Each structure stands twice: as C-alpha cells, then as structure tokens.
CSV table of C-alpha atoms in Angstrom, one decimal:
chain,number,residue,atom,x,y,z
A,1,MET,CA,45.7,-32.7,81.0
A,2,SER,CA,42.4,-32.6,82.9
A,3,LEU,CA,42.0,-31.1,86.3
A,4,SER,CA,41.3,-34.5,87.9
A,5,SER,CA,44.4,-36.1,86.5
A,6,SER,CA,46.6,-33.1,87.6
A,7,VAL,CA,45.4,-33.5,91.2
A,8,ILE,CA,46.3,-37.2,91.5
A,9,PRO,CA,50.1,-36.6,91.7
A,10,VAL,CA,49.6,-34.0,94.4
A,11,VAL,CA,47.4,-36.3,96.5
A,12,LEU,CA,50.0,-39.2,96.1
A,13,VAL,CA,52.8,-36.9,97.2
A,14,ALA,CA,50.8,-35.8,100.3
A,15,LEU,CA,50.0,-39.4,101.2
A,16,VAL,CA,53.7,-40.5,100.8
A,17,GLY,CA,54.8,-37.6,102.9
A,18,SER,CA,52.3,-38.5,105.6
A,19,VAL,CA,53.5,-42.1,105.7
A,20,ALA,CA,57.1,-41.0,105.9
A,21,VAL,CA,56.3,-38.7,108.9
A,22,ALA,CA,54.5,-41.5,110.6
A,23,GLN,CA,57.4,-44.0,110.1
A,24,THR,CA,60.0,-41.5,111.4
A,25,ARG,CA,58.0,-40.4,114.5
A,26,THR,CA,60.1,-40.7,117.7
A,27,PRO,CA,58.8,-43.5,119.9
A,28,PRO,CA,57.1,-42.2,123.1
A,29,ALA,CA,59.3,-42.1,126.3
A,30,ARG,CA,57.9,-44.8,128.6
A,31,GLU,CA,58.5,-45.1,132.3
A,32,ARG,CA,60.1,-48.5,133.2
A,33,ARG,CA,58.1,-50.1,136.0
A,34,ALA,CA,58.8,-52.9,138.4
A,35,ARG,CA,55.9,-54.6,140.1
A,36,GLN,CA,54.8,-57.7,142.0
A,37,LEU,CA,51.8,-60.0,141.3
A,38,THR,CA,50.5,-62.4,144.0
A,39,LEU,CA,48.3,-65.3,142.8
A,40,ARG,CA,45.5,-66.6,145.0
A,41,ALA,CA,44.3,-70.2,144.8
A,42,GLU,CA,40.8,-69.3,145.9
A,43,GLU,CA,40.3,-66.7,143.1
A,44,PRO,CA,39.2,-67.7,139.6
A,45,PRO,CA,41.9,-67.5,136.9
A,46,VAL,CA,42.1,-64.2,135.1
A,47,LEU,CA,44.4,-62.7,132.4
A,48,HIS,CA,46.8,-60.3,133.9
A,49,PRO,CA,48.0,-57.4,131.6
A,50,LEU,CA,51.7,-57.4,130.8
A,51,ARG,CA,52.8,-54.1,129.3
A,52,VAL,CA,55.6,-54.5,126.7
A,53,ALA,CA,57.1,-52.2,124.1
A,54,ALA,CA,59.4,-52.5,121.0
A,55,ARG,CA,63.1,-52.9,121.9
A,56,GLU,CA,62.4,-52.9,125.6
A,57,VAL,CA,63.3,-56.0,127.7
A,58,THR,CA,60.6,-57.3,130.0
A,59,THR,CA,61.6,-59.9,132.6
A,60,VAL,CA,59.0,-62.0,134.5
A,61,THR,CA,60.3,-64.0,137.4
A,62,PHE,CA,58.4,-66.7,139.4
A,63,ASP,CA,58.9,-68.0,142.9
A,64,ALA,CA,58.0,-71.5,141.8
A,65,PRO,CA,59.4,-73.6,138.9
A,66,ILE,CA,57.4,-73.4,135.6
A,67,ILE,CA,57.0,-75.7,132.7
A,68,ALA,CA,58.9,-74.2,129.8
A,69,ASP,CA,57.0,-76.0,127.1
A,70,SER,CA,53.7,-74.5,128.3
A,71,VAL,CA,54.7,-71.2,126.7
A,72,ASP,CA,53.6,-71.0,123.1
A,73,ARG,CA,56.8,-69.6,121.4
A,74,ALA,CA,55.3,-69.9,117.9
A,75,ALA,CA,52.4,-67.5,118.8
A,76,LEU,CA,55.0,-65.0,120.1
A,77,ALA,CA,57.5,-65.3,117.4
A,78,PRO,CA,56.0,-62.8,114.9
A,79,PHE,CA,56.1,-60.0,117.6
A,80,PHE,CA,59.4,-60.7,119.5
A,81,SER,CA,63.1,-60.6,118.7
A,82,ARG,CA,64.0,-62.4,122.0
A,83,ILE,CA,61.9,-65.1,123.8
A,84,GLY,CA,63.7,-66.6,126.8
A,85,VAL,CA,61.9,-69.3,128.8
A,86,TYR,CA,63.8,-70.6,131.9
A,87,ALA,CA,63.1,-72.7,135.0
A,88,ASP,CA,61.7,-69.7,136.9
A,89,ALA,CA,61.7,-66.7,134.5
A,90,LEU,CA,60.6,-65.3,131.1
A,91,VAL,CA,62.7,-62.7,129.2
A,92,LEU,CA,60.8,-61.0,126.4
A,93,LYS,CA,62.0,-58.3,123.9
A,94,PRO,CA,59.3,-57.2,121.3
A,95,SER,CA,60.4,-56.2,117.9
A,96,VAL,CA,57.3,-54.1,117.4
A,97,ASP,CA,54.6,-52.4,119.5
A,98,LEU,CA,51.6,-54.6,119.9
A,99,PRO,CA,48.3,-53.2,118.3
A,100,PRO,CA,45.6,-52.4,120.9
A,101,GLY,CA,43.3,-55.4,121.5
A,102,GLN,CA,45.4,-57.7,119.3
A,103,GLY,CA,48.2,-58.7,121.6
A,104,PRO,CA,49.0,-62.4,122.1
A,105,VAL,CA,48.2,-64.3,125.3
A,106,ILE,CA,50.8,-66.2,127.3
A,107,THR,CA,49.8,-69.1,129.5
A,108,VAL,CA,52.5,-70.3,132.0
A,109,ARG,CA,51.9,-73.6,133.9
A,110,PHE,CA,53.7,-74.4,137.1
A,111,VAL,CA,55.6,-77.6,137.8
A,112,GLY,CA,53.9,-80.2,140.1
A,113,GLU,CA,50.6,-80.2,141.8
A,114,GLY,CA,49.0,-77.4,143.7
A,115,ALA,CA,47.0,-74.3,143.0
A,116,PRO,CA,47.0,-72.1,141.1
A,117,ALA,CA,48.2,-74.4,138.4
A,118,ARG,CA,48.8,-71.7,135.9
A,119,VAL,CA,48.9,-67.9,135.3
A,120,GLY,CA,47.9,-66.1,132.1
A,121,PHE,CA,49.1,-62.8,130.6
A,122,VAL,CA,47.6,-60.7,127.9
A,123,LEU,CA,50.3,-58.6,126.2
A,124,THR,CA,49.7,-55.0,125.4
A,125,THR,CA,51.6,-51.8,124.6
A,126,VAL,CA,50.7,-48.4,126.2
A,127,ASP,CA,52.4,-45.0,125.7
A,128,ALA,CA,53.0,-44.1,129.3
A,129,GLU,CA,54.9,-47.1,130.7
A,130,VAL,CA,56.4,-50.5,130.2
A,131,ASP,CA,56.8,-53.4,132.6
A,132,SER,CA,60.6,-53.8,133.0
A,133,GLN,CA,60.4,-56.4,135.8
A,134,VAL,CA,57.5,-58.4,137.1
A,135,GLU,CA,57.7,-60.8,140.1
A,136,VAL,CA,55.0,-63.4,140.3
A,137,PHE,CA,54.3,-65.2,143.6
A,138,ARG,CA,52.3,-68.4,143.3
A,139,GLN,CA,51.1,-68.2,146.8
A,140,GLY,CA,51.2,-65.3,149.2
A,141,PRO,CA,53.4,-65.8,152.3
A,142,THR,CA,51.8,-66.9,155.6
A,143,ALA,CA,51.7,-64.6,158.7
A,144,GLN,CA,54.5,-66.7,160.2
A,145,GLU,CA,56.7,-66.3,157.1
A,146,LEU,CA,56.0,-62.6,157.0
A,147,GLY,CA,57.0,-62.3,160.6
A,148,LYS,CA,60.3,-64.1,160.0
A,149,GLU,CA,61.0,-62.1,156.9
A,150,LEU,CA,60.4,-58.9,158.9
A,151,ALA,CA,62.7,-60.0,161.6
A,152,ASP,CA,65.4,-60.9,159.1
A,153,LEU,CA,64.9,-57.6,157.3
A,154,ARG,CA,65.3,-55.6,160.6
A,155,ALA,CA,68.5,-57.4,161.5
A,156,ARG,CA,69.9,-56.8,158.0
A,157,CYS,CA,69.0,-53.2,158.1
A,158,ALA,CA,70.8,-52.8,161.5
A,159,VAL,CA,73.9,-54.3,160.0
A,160,THR,CA,73.7,-52.2,156.9
A,161,GLU,CA,73.1,-49.0,158.9
A,162,ALA,CA,76.2,-49.7,160.9
A,163,GLY,CA,78.2,-50.3,157.7
A,164,ILE,CA,77.2,-47.0,156.0
A,165,ALA,CA,77.3,-44.8,159.1
A,166,THR,CA,80.9,-43.8,158.3
A,167,LEU,CA,80.0,-43.2,154.6
A,168,ARG,CA,77.2,-40.8,155.6
A,169,ALA,CA,79.6,-38.8,157.8
A,170,GLN,CA,82.0,-38.6,154.8
A,171,CYS,CA,79.5,-38.0,152.0
A,172,ALA,CA,80.4,-34.3,151.9
A,173,LEU,CA,84.1,-35.1,151.6
A,174,SER,CA,84.2,-36.2,147.9
A,175,GLY,CA,87.2,-36.4,145.6
A,176,LEU,CA,90.9,-36.8,146.4
A,177,GLY,CA,90.9,-33.8,148.8
A,178,GLY,CA,88.0,-35.3,150.8
A,179,ALA,CA,89.8,-38.7,150.9
A,180,VAL,CA,92.8,-37.0,152.4
A,181,LEU,CA,90.8,-34.9,154.8
A,182,SER,CA,88.8,-37.9,156.1
A,183,GLY,CA,92.0,-39.9,156.6
A,184,ALA,CA,91.1,-42.5,153.9
A,185,VAL,CA,94.3,-41.6,152.1
A,186,SER,CA,97.3,-41.1,154.3
A,187,THR,CA,100.9,-39.8,153.8
A,188,ASN,CA,102.0,-43.4,153.2
A,189,GLY,CA,100.2,-43.3,149.8
A,190,VAL,CA,98.1,-45.9,148.2
A,191,ALA,CA,99.2,-49.4,147.4
A,192,VAL,CA,97.6,-51.3,144.5
A,193,ALA,CA,97.3,-55.0,144.1
A,194,HIS,CA,95.5,-57.2,141.6
A,195,LEU,CA,93.3,-60.1,142.5
A,196,SER,CA,92.9,-63.2,140.5
A,197,LYS,CA,89.7,-64.0,138.6
A,198,PRO,CA,86.8,-64.6,141.1
A,199,ALA,CA,84.3,-67.5,141.3
A,200,MET,CA,81.1,-66.3,139.7
A,201,GLY,CA,77.4,-66.9,140.1
A,202,PRO,CA,75.2,-67.9,137.2
A,203,SER,CA,74.9,-65.7,134.1
A,204,LEU,CA,77.4,-63.2,135.5
A,205,GLU,CA,81.0,-62.4,134.6
A,206,ALA,CA,83.7,-60.2,136.1
A,207,GLU,CA,86.2,-58.4,133.9
A,208,GLY,CA,89.6,-57.5,135.2
A,209,PRO,CA,91.7,-55.9,136.3
A,210,HIS,CA,90.3,-56.6,139.8
A,211,ALA,CA,92.2,-53.8,141.6
A,212,LEU,CA,92.6,-53.8,145.4
A,213,TYR,CA,93.6,-50.3,146.7
A,214,ARG,CA,94.9,-49.8,150.2
A,215,SER,CA,95.8,-46.8,152.3
A,216,GLY,CA,96.3,-47.5,156.0
A,217,ASP,CA,93.5,-49.8,157.1
A,218,THR,CA,91.1,-48.6,154.4
A,219,LEU,CA,90.7,-50.7,151.3
A,220,ALA,CA,88.7,-50.5,148.1
A,221,LEU,CA,88.0,-53.3,145.6
A,222,ALA,CA,87.2,-52.2,142.0
A,223,THR,CA,86.0,-54.6,139.2
A,224,THR,CA,83.6,-54.6,136.3
A,225,LEU,CA,80.5,-56.9,136.3
A,226,ILE,CA,78.9,-58.1,133.1
A,227,ASN,CA,75.3,-59.4,133.1
A,228,SER,CA,74.5,-62.1,130.4
A,229,ASP,CA,72.2,-61.3,127.5
A,230,ASP,CA,69.6,-63.9,128.6
A,231,ALA,CA,69.8,-63.3,132.3
A,232,ARG,CA,67.4,-61.4,134.6
A,233,PRO,CA,68.4,-57.9,135.7
A,234,TRP,CA,71.2,-57.9,138.4
A,235,VAL,CA,70.2,-55.6,141.3
A,236,PRO,CA,73.1,-54.7,143.6
A,237,GLY,CA,72.8,-55.9,147.2
A,238,ILE,CA,75.7,-55.9,149.6
A,239,ALA,CA,79.4,-56.8,149.8
A,240,ARG,CA,80.2,-59.3,152.5
A,241,VAL,CA,83.8,-59.4,154.0
A,242,THR,CA,84.6,-62.5,156.1
A,243,PRO,CA,87.9,-62.6,158.0
A,244,HIS,CA,89.7,-65.9,158.5
A,245,ALA,CA,92.2,-66.0,161.3
A,246,PRO,CA,95.6,-67.6,160.9
A,247,SER,CA,94.5,-70.3,163.4
A,248,GLY,CA,91.8,-71.3,161.0
A,249,GLY,CA,88.8,-69.8,162.8
A,250,VAL,CA,86.2,-67.7,160.9
A,251,LEU,CA,85.6,-64.3,162.5
A,252,PRO,CA,82.3,-62.4,162.2
A,253,ALA,CA,81.5,-61.1,158.7
A,254,ARG,CA,80.8,-57.4,158.0
A,255,GLU,CA,78.6,-56.1,155.2
A,256,HIS,CA,79.3,-53.0,153.2
A,257,PRO,CA,77.3,-51.2,150.4
A,258,LEU,CA,78.1,-51.7,146.8
A,259,LEU,CA,79.0,-48.5,144.9
A,260,LEU,CA,77.5,-48.3,141.3
A,261,ARG,CA,76.5,-45.5,139.0
A,262,GLU,CA,73.6,-47.6,137.7
A,263,LYS,CA,70.7,-48.8,139.8
A,264,ARG,CA,70.9,-52.2,138.3
A,265,LEU,CA,72.5,-54.2,135.4
A,266,GLU,CA,70.0,-54.9,132.6
A,267,PRO,CA,70.6,-58.1,130.5
A,268,GLY,CA,73.6,-57.6,128.2
A,269,THR,CA,75.1,-54.6,130.1
A,270,ARG,CA,78.2,-54.0,132.2
A,271,ALA,CA,79.2,-51.5,134.9
A,272,PRO,CA,82.2,-50.8,137.2
A,273,VAL,CA,81.5,-51.8,140.8
A,274,VAL,CA,83.5,-50.6,143.9
A,275,VAL,CA,83.3,-51.6,147.5
A,276,GLU,CA,85.1,-49.7,150.3
A,277,TRP,CA,85.9,-51.7,153.4
A,278,PHE,CA,88.4,-51.6,156.3
A,279,ILE,CA,90.5,-53.9,158.4
A,280,PRO,CA,88.9,-54.0,161.9
A,281,PRO,CA,91.1,-52.9,164.8
A,282,GLY,CA,92.9,-55.7,166.6
A,283,MET,CA,92.7,-58.1,163.6
A,284,PRO,CA,95.5,-60.7,164.0
A,285,ALA,CA,98.4,-60.5,161.7
A,286,GLY,CA,98.2,-62.9,158.8
A,287,THR,CA,94.4,-62.7,158.6
A,288,ARG,CA,93.0,-63.4,155.2
A,289,PHE,CA,89.6,-62.4,153.9
A,290,THR,CA,86.8,-63.7,151.7
A,291,LEU,CA,85.1,-60.9,149.6
A,292,GLU,CA,81.7,-61.4,148.1
A,293,LEU,CA,79.8,-59.0,145.9
A,294,LEU,CA,76.1,-60.1,146.0
A,295,ASP,CA,72.8,-59.1,144.4
A,296,THR,CA,69.6,-58.6,146.4
A,297,THR,CA,68.8,-62.3,146.3
A,298,GLY,CA,72.3,-63.3,147.6
A,299,GLU,CA,72.6,-65.9,144.8
A,300,ARG,CA,74.4,-64.1,141.9
A,301,GLY,CA,77.7,-62.4,142.5
A,302,ALA,CA,81.5,-62.6,142.6
A,303,ARG,CA,83.6,-64.3,145.3
A,304,TRP,CA,87.3,-64.0,146.1
A,305,GLU,CA,88.9,-66.4,148.5
A,306,GLN,CA,92.1,-66.0,150.6
A,307,VAL,CA,92.5,-62.3,150.0
A,308,THR,CA,95.6,-60.8,151.6
A,309,PRO,CA,95.3,-57.0,152.2
C-alpha cells in the first residue's frame, strides 16, 4: 500500500468525526426578548428584522386586522414546523436556524384602507437572542389617547396597590406557620369546596379541580390554566371579584393579583393559578360573587358566576 492510499482513511475518519461533533453541538442559549414596533405612515416602507430560532416560538401581534392570505406560507414551509396566521397575529416555530443573509421575507398586509398598508419582516437567526413576542402598532397613539391611557393606568395602579398592600405586609410570613401567624388560617380550620367548570375566553382552558379554600373571611381559589398550542402567550393580569347583593344590586368590584410560578403561559403549556381574596367587612348575608381571572388584555381568562363562599 502506498503512503498516499494509507493516508486517505485517516483523513476520512477525521472528516467524519468533525461532522459528528458539529451535528451534536449544543445550540446556543438565547435570551427571549419581547419588543414593540410602531409603524409610521410618513416613513418609507422598510424590512424589519425578526429574530427567530429553531424550536423557539415567535408570536407577532398586530393592533389592526391583517389579511391572512398576504403571508406566503409556501415560502416559509421549508424552514418552519408551525406557521399560524390569524386575524391579528402570526405564530412561527422554525424547524432549523436560518442561514445568515438567506432568511425568507414576510409581507403582511392590513385589512382596509389607510397607511401604512403593509409591514415587511426579514427573518434571521442570531446567537444572542430570539424574539419571543413582538407587538406591531399600525399607527402610534395620539397625545389624547396617551393621556387617557396614562390616566387609566394610574387608576388601575392605585387599585392594584391597595389590593397587594396586605400581601406585602405578609410576604415574610410564608408557609403554614406564616398563614396561622397572619390570621389567614384560624382555629376553625380550612373548608374546601369545588366550583363547577368556568366560562372560558378564546384559546384557553381550565382544568379542575377548581378548589375554593376558606378560613374565616379569607378565601383562595386554585385552578390550572392551559394555553392552546396555536394561541398567543397568556400573560397574567388580575383577578376581579364582584359581589352581588341578595337584593340584586352589584357592589363595587375588587382586584387582586394572580399568583403563578411562571411569568406567562407559552402556547401549549399549563400552570397552576391561585388568587387570594377576602369577604369585605359588612357584606350582606347571602352575597354571591363573580370571579374572573384575566390576562393583561382583559380579554382571555376564566369566569365563575354565582359563587357562594
């Protein structure tokens, strides 16, 4: 055997080993980012970068309805295992990382007249981060709209602050001992009831048992929320408790924080959710309550009617 022929197997083994190492390399850890994009009618149309990555779900939401057929699914199909196009959102899950400079372009057209008529994205993959959620605003809000939004936000913050003041005071009193020390659990024990299946918002389910715990005037509702595979992420907002007096009148509602271990429910995930609330002093006997667990938009959640503590 000549020297040249004996070297060939060694070279082939080295090449095969290099390919195997490259194929088994651990994907880089990317930071999941959420960002907003405001379009301007007076600005020329440009392609906005959209950072995607293999096996990572990217959700793009729009504040105006879009034309679903304007998205070229055929051009995306070779790169994606999931392509969801809805009235106001895109859900994308790539099957592979996109080669630099070779990513496809998405053009999304808006329904109806007005400017801008469309928005374009160039898809790319970078090592450092991935766009987990992108909010697209067709037109920036006016000064009057911003003022109203600020006033609403201040009012909501005041209500929320009042609702969590007690929780802040008790944050160091964790566990069963803390519950006893704070008075949340009394010597009368804890009563447990189970609520019926709630009315649900779109693309969301609640899995029982829906347990309602009570000790004295303190109550806690525990359930499990399930976000659909093709839905946008569910970001926890507040729990609203509305009393209904026996006379038929509706009393002022109170808002309470939702307790979750997760910051939000990604598509296709589930998580236990708990809300702690209390019966206000002087509430008439026979009062029933409406319980609502809402996301930050106030549109997707669970609702129980005629709850008797």
